Coordinates of C-alpha atoms and ligand atoms in Angstrom, one line a residue:
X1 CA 0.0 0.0 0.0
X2 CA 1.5 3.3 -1.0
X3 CA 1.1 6.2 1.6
X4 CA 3.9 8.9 0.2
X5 CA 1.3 11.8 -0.9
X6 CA -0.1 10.8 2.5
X7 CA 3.1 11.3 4.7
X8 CA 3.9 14.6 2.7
X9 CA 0.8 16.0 3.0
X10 CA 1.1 15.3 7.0
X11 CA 4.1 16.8 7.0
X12 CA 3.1 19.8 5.8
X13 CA 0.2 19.7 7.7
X14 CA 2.2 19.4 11.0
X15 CA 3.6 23.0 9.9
X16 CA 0.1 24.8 9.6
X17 CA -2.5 22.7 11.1
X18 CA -2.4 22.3 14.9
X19 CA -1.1 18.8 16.1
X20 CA -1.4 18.0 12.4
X21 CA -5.5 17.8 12.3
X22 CA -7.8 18.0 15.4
X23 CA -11.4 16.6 16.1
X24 CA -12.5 13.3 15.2
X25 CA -10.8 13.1 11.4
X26 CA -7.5 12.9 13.2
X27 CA -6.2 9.6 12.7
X28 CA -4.4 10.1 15.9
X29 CA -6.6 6.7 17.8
X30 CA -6.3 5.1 14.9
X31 CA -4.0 2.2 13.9
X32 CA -0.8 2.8 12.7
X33 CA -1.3 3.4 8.5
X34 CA -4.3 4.7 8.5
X35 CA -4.5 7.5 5.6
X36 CA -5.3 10.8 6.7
X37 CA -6.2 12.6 3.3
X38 CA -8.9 11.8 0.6
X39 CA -9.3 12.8 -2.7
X40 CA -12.6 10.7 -4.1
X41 CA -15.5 9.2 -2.3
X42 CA -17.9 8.0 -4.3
X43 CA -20.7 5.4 -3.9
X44 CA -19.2 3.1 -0.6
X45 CA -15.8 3.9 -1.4
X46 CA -13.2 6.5 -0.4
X47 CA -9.8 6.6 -2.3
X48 CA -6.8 8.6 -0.1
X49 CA -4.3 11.0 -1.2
X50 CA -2.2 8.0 -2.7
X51 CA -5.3 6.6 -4.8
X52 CA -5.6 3.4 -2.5
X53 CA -9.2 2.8 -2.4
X54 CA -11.5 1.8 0.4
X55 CA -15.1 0.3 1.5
X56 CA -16.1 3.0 4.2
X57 CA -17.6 1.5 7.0
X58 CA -17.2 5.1 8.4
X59 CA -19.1 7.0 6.2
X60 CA -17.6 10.1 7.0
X61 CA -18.8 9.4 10.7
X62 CA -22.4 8.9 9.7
X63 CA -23.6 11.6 6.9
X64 CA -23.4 9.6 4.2
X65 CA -26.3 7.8 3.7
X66 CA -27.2 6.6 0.5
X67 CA -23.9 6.6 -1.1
X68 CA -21.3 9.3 -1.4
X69 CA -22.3 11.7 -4.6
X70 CA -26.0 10.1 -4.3
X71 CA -26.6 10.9 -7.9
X72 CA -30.4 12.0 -7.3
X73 CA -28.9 14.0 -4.3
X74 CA -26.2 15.4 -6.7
X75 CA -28.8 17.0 -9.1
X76 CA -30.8 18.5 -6.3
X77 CA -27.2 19.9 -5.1
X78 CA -26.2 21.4 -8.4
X79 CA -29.8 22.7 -9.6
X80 CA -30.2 24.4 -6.2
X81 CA -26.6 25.9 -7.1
X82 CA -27.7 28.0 -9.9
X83 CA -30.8 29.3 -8.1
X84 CA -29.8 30.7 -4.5
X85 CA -27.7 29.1 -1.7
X86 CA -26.4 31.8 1.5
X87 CA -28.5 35.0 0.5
X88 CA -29.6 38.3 2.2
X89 CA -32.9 35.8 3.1
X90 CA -34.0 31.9 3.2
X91 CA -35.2 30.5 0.4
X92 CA -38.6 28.8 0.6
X93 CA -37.0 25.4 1.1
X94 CA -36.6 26.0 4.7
X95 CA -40.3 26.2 5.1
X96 CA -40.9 22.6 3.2
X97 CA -38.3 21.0 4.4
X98 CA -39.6 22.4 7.8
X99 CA -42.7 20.3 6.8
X100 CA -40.9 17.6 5.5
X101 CA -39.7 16.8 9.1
X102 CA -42.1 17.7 11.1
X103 CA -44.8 14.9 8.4
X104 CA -41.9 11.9 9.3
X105 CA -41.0 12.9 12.7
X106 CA -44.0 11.4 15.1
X107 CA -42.8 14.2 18.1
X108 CA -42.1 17.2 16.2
X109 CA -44.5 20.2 15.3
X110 CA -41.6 22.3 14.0
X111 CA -38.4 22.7 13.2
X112 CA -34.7 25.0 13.1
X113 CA -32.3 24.2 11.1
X114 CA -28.4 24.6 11.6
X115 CA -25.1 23.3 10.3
X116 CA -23.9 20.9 13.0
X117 CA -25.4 18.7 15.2
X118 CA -23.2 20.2 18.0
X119 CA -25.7 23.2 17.0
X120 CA -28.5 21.5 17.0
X121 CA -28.1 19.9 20.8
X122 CA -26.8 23.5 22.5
X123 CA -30.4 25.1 21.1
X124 CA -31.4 22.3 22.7
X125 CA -30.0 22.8 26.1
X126 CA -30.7 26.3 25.3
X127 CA -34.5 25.8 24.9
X128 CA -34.7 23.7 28.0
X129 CA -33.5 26.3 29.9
X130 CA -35.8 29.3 28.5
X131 CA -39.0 27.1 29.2
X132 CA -39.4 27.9 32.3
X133 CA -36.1 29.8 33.5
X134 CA -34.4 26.7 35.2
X135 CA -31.0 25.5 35.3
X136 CA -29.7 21.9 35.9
X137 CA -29.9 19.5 33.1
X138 CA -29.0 15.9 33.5
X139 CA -26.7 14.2 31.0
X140 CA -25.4 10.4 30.6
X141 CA -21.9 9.7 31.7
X142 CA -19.8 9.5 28.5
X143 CA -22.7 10.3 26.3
X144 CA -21.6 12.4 23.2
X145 CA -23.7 15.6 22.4
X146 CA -20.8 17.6 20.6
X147 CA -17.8 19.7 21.3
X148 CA -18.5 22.6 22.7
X149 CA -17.7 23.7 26.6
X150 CA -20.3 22.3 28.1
X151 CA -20.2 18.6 26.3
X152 CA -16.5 18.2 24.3
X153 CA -14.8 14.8 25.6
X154 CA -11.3 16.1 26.5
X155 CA -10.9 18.7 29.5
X156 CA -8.4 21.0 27.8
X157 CA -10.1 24.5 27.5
X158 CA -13.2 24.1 29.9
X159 CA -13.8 25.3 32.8
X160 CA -15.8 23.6 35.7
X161 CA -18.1 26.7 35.6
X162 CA -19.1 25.4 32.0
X163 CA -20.1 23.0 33.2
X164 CA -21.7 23.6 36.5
X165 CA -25.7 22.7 36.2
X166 CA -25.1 19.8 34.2
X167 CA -25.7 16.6 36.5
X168 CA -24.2 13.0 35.2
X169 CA -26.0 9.8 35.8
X170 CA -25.4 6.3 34.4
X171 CA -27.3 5.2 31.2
X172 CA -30.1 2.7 31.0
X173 CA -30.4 3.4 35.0
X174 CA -34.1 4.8 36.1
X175 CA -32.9 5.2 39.5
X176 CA -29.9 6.7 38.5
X177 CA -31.9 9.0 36.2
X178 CA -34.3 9.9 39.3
X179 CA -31.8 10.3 42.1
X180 CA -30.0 13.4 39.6
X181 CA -33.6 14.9 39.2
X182 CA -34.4 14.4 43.1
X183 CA -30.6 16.3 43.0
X184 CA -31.6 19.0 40.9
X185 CA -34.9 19.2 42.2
X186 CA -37.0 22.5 41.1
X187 CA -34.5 23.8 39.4
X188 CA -34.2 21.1 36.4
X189 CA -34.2 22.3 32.8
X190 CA -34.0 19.0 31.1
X191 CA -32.9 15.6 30.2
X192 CA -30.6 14.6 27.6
X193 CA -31.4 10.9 27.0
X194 CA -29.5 9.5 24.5
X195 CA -31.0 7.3 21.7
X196 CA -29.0 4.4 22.7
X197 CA -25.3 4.0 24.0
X198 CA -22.9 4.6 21.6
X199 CA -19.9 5.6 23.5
X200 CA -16.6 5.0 22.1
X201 CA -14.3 2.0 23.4
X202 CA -17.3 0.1 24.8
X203 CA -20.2 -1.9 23.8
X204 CA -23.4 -0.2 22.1
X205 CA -26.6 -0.8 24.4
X206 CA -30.3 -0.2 23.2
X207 CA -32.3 1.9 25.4
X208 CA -34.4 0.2 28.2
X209 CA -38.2 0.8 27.5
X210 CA -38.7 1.3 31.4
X211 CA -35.7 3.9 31.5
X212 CA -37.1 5.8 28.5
X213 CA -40.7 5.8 30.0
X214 CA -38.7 6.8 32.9
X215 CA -37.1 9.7 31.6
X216 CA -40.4 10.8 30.0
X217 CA -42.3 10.3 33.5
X218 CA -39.8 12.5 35.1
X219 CA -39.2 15.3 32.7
X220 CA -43.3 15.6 33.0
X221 CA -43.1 15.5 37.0
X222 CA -40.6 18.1 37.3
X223 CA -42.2 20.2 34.0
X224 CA -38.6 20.2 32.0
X225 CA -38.3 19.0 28.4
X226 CA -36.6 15.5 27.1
X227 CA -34.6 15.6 24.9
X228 CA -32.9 12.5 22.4
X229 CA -29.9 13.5 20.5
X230 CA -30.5 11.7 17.5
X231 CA -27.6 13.2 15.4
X232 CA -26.1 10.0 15.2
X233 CA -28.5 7.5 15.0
X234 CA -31.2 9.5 12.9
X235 CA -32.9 7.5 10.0
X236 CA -30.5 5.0 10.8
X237 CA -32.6 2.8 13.0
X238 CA -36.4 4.0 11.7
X239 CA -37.8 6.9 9.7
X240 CA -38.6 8.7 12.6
X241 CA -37.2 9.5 15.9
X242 CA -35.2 6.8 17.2
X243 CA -37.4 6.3 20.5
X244 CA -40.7 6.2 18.3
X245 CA -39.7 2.4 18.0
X246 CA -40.2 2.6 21.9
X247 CA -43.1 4.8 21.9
X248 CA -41.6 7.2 24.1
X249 CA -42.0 10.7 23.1
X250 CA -39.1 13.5 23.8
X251 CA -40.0 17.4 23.6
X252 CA -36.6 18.2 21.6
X253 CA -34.5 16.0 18.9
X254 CA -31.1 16.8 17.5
X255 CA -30.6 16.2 14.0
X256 CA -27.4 16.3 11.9
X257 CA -25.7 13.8 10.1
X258 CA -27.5 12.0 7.3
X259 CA -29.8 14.8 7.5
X260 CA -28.1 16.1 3.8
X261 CA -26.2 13.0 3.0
X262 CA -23.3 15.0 3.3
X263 CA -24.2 18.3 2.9
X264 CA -23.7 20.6 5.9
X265 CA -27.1 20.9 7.9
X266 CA -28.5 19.7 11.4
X267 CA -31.8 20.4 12.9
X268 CA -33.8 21.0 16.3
X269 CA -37.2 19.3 16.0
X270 CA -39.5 20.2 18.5
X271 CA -43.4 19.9 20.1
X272 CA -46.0 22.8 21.1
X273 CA -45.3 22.3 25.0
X274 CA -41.3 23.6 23.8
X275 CA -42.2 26.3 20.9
X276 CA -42.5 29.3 23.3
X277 CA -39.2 28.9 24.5
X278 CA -37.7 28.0 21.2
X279 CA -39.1 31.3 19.7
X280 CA -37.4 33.2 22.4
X281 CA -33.8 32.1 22.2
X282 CA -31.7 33.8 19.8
X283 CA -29.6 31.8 17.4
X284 CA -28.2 32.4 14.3
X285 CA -25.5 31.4 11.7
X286 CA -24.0 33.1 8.5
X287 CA -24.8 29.5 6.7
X288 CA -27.7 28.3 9.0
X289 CA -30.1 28.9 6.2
X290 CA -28.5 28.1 2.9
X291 CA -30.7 26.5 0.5
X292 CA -28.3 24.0 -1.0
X293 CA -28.0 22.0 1.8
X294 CA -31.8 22.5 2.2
X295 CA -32.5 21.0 -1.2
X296 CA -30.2 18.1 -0.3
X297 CA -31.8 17.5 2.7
X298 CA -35.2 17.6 0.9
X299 CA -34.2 15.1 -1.7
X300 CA -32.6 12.6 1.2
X301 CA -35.7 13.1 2.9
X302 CA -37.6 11.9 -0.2
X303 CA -35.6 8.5 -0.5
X304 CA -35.8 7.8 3.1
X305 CA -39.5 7.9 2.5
X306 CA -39.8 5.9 -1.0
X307 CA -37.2 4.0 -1.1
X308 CA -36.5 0.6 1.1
X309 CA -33.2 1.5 2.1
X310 CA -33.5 1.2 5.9
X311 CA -34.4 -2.6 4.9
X312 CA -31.7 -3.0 2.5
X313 CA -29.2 -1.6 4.9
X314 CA -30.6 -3.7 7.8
X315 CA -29.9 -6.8 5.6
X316 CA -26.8 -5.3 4.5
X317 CA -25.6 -4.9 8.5
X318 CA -26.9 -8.4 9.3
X319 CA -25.1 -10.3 6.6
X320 CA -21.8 -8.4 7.8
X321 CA -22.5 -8.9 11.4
X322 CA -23.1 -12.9 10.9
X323 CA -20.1 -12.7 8.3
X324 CA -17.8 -11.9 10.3
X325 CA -19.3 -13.6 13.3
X326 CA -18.5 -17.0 11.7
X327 CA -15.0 -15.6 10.5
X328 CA -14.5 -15.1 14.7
X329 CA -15.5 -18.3 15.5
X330 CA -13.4 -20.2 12.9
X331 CA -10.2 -18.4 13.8
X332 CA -10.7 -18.2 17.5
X333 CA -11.6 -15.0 18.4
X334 CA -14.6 -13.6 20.7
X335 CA -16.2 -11.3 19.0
X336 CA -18.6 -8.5 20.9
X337 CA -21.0 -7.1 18.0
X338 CA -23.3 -4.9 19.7
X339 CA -25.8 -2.3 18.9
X340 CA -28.3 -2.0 15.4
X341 CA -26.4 -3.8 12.6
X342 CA -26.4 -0.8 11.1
X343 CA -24.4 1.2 13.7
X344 CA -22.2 -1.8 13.9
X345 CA -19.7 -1.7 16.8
X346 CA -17.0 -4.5 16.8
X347 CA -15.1 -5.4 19.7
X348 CA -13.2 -8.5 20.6
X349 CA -13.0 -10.8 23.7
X350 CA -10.1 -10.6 25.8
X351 CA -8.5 -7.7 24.6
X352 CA -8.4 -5.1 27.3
X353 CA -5.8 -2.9 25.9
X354 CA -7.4 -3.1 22.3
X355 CA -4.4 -4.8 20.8
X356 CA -6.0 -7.1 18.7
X357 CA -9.1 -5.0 18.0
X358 CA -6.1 -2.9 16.2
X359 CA -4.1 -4.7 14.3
X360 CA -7.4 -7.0 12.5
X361 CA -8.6 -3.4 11.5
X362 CA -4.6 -2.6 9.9
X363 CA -5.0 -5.9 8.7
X364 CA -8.1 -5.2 6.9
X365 CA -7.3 -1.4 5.6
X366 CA -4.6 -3.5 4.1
X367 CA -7.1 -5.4 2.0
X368 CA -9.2 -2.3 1.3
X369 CA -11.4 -2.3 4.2
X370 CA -11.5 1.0 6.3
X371 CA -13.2 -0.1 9.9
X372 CA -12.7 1.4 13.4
X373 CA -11.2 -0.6 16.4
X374 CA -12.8 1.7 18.6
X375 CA -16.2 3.8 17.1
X376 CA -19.4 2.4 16.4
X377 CA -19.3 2.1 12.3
X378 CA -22.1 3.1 10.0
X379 CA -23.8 1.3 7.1
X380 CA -24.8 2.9 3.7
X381 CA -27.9 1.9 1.9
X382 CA -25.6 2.1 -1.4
X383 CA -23.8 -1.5 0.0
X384 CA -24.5 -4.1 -1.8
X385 CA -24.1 -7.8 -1.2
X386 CA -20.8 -7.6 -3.3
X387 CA -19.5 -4.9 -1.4
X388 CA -19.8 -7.6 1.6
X389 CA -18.5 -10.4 -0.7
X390 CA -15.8 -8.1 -0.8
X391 CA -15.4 -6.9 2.6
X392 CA -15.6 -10.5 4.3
X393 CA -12.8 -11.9 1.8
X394 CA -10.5 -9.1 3.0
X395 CA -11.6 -9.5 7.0
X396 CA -11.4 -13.2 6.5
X397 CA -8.0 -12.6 5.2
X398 CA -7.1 -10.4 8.3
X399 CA -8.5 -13.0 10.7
X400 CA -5.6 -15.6 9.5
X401 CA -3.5 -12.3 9.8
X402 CA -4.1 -11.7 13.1
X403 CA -4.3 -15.8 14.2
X404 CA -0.5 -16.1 13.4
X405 CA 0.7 -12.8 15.0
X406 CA -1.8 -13.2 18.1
X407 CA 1.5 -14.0 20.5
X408 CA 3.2 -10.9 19.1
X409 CA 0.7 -8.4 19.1
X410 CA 2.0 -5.3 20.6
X411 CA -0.8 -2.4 22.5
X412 CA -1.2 0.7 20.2
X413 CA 1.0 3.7 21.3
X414 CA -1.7 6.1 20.4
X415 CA -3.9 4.5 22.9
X416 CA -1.2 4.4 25.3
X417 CA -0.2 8.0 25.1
X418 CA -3.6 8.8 25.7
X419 CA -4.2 6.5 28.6
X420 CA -1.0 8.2 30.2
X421 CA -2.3 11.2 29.3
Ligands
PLP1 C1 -21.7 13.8 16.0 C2 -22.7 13.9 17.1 C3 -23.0 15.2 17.6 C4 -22.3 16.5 17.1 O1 -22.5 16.7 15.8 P1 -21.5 17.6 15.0 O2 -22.2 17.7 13.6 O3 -20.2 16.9 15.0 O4 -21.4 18.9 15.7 C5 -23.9 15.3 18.7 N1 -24.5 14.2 19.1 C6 -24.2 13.0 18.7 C7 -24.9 11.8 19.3 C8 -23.3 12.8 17.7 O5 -23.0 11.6 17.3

């Protein structure tokens, strides 16, 4: 595999780009060889900067949806181009892509749209606390909403005071859910509940029906709005919001993501009981209301309701997930698959410094597989079953691989820099 564009163009970058790249593209947790820079995605493939190409089971962490450069998607892009995008005003696609997500989205009766999801959960936490003036808002431990001050992962820049009325409680844990709101008593805001558990390095977990009735009960007792975050998991697990497949109902949901199959926009949704407060706040962005993301978003919207996808990339996840559960099994390994197949997070047995988790995911890039040791993956509904032909000769491949180096398998120094850290 060729990588010398690649290691030029992080040399360079080390020069003008803080720590070389930041956020969550930085292949910094990664396994050693993984490319940093792409020129081509297209379909379920990415090529990098030295024309290696991959299947993406990262999908630029969750927009794409139906395939990189979506070609139906691409013509509402490029005729939206000649008309208006950023202008002195919205252009009438905010108002039916308004009531494109408020006719799938069982909760919502309206909507706000933005560019990242990050945006889309502070107008959330925002919102709950203009209802009704209060302050503490309850948040699961490790639970990703973004990264700004008052949710980003690492502690470098943030203050305690940033933080200071949000209250942590363990996930899936009603009693851990009601002892924080006994905690913050008359003064809570809201409830950030989480779709399911998608937290990196560790298993996925579904939500709990009696913890989501549980966080609805107790958002109603204490009059403060619930919120799910369903930035990542939106249209991924149904074609509404994920917790209508529980029939639990929040106030606010976070958008982002798929919601332009690429293109930059997020989204607030929202119910009547949480429209007073959302009219009050004041939010804004230079390229909150562009239309070309808009007419993306409208088109996406249209194939997630005519098209099968969400049942072709079910069946798509599943025959991975039993794929390379047999591949486990005849090698050795233990594999932990857990969450929707297609979120698919992949972690094996007996692996506590990730070692092995590592190098099977080198092995595979190898073979033209690009998968994370570490981060819930995300299914396309532009996979086909060739595309997992391919995928499970090359992971098959990097079972044997990692069989016959098993004893030698050293712990990544990425993840032991940061564990030091
Ligand atoms: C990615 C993500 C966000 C933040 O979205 P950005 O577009 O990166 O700002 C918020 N919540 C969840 C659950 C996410 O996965």
């Amino acid at each position: 595999m060729k990588n010398s564009q690649d290691s030029a163009l992080r040399e360079r970058a080390a020069r003008v780009i803080p720590g070389g790249m930041y956020g969550h593209q930085s292949t910094a947790l990664m396994p050693d060889g993984f490319p940093q820079f792409f020129t081509k995605a297209e379909g379920t493939r990415i090529t990098d900067a030295d024309g290696n190409e991959y299947i993406d089971y990262m999908c630029a962490y969750g927009p794409n949806l139906f395939g990189y450069n979506h070609p139906d998607i691409a013509r509402a892009i490029s005729a939206q181009q000649l008309k208006v995008d950023a202008a002195t005003g919205p252009s009438p696609l905010i108002v039916d892509l308004a009531e494109a997500m408020v006719g799938m989205v069982t909760h919502a009766d309206w909507a706000m749209f933005c560019k990242n999801g990050g945006d889309a959960t502070m107008m959330a936490l925002m919102i709950a606390r203009a209802y009704r003036g209060k302050r503490k808002v309850l948040v699961a431990k490790k639970a990703y909403h973004g990264a700004m001050p008052w949710n980003t992962p690492r502690p470098a820049g943030v203050l305690p005071e940033d933080r200071a009325h949000l209250i942590y409680f363990d996930y899936n844990d009603p009693q851990a859910l009601e002892d924080a709101a006994k905690e913050a008593g008359d003064d809570l805001a809201g409830i950030f509940a989480a779709p399911f558990r998608h937290d990196t390095f560790a298993d996925q977990s579904m939500p709990d029906r009696e913890y989501a009735q549980a966080a609805r009960r107790i958002a109603d007792k204490y009059d403060a709005l619930l919120i799910v975050d369903d930035v990542r998991a939106g249209f991924r697990i149904c074609r509404d919001c994920s917790w209508e497949a529980i029939g639990v109902r929040p106030d606010l949901s976070a958008w982002g993501k798929t919601l332009g199959n690429g293109q930059p926009i997020s989204a607030l949704l929202g119910n009547d009981r949480a429209r007073a407060a959302a009219s009050k706040i004041f939010v804004t962005g230079s390229f909150w209301f562009a239309a070309v993301p808009m007419a993306a978003a409208l088109e996406t919207m249209r194939l997630i309701r005519e098209t099968e996808y969400l049942e072709h990339m079910t069946m798509i996840g599943e025959s991975f997930r039993q794929g390379l559960a047999s591949q486990a099994a005849d090698s050795g390994f233990g594999l932990r698959q857990t969450g929707p197949v297609t979120l698919p997070m992949v972690l094996f047995e007996d692996d506590p410094d990730f070692r092995i988790g590592y190098a099977f995911c080198q092995a595979a890039l190898q073979r033209g597989v690009y998968l994370s040791p570490y981060h819930n993956m995300f299914m396309n509904a532009a996979m086909t079953c060739s595309d997992i032909a391919q995928t499970l000769e090359a992971t098959g491949a990097a079972f044997e691989d990692i069989k016959r180096s098993r004893a030698s398998l050293k712990p990544s120094a990425a993840l032991t820099a940061l564990a030091d850290a």
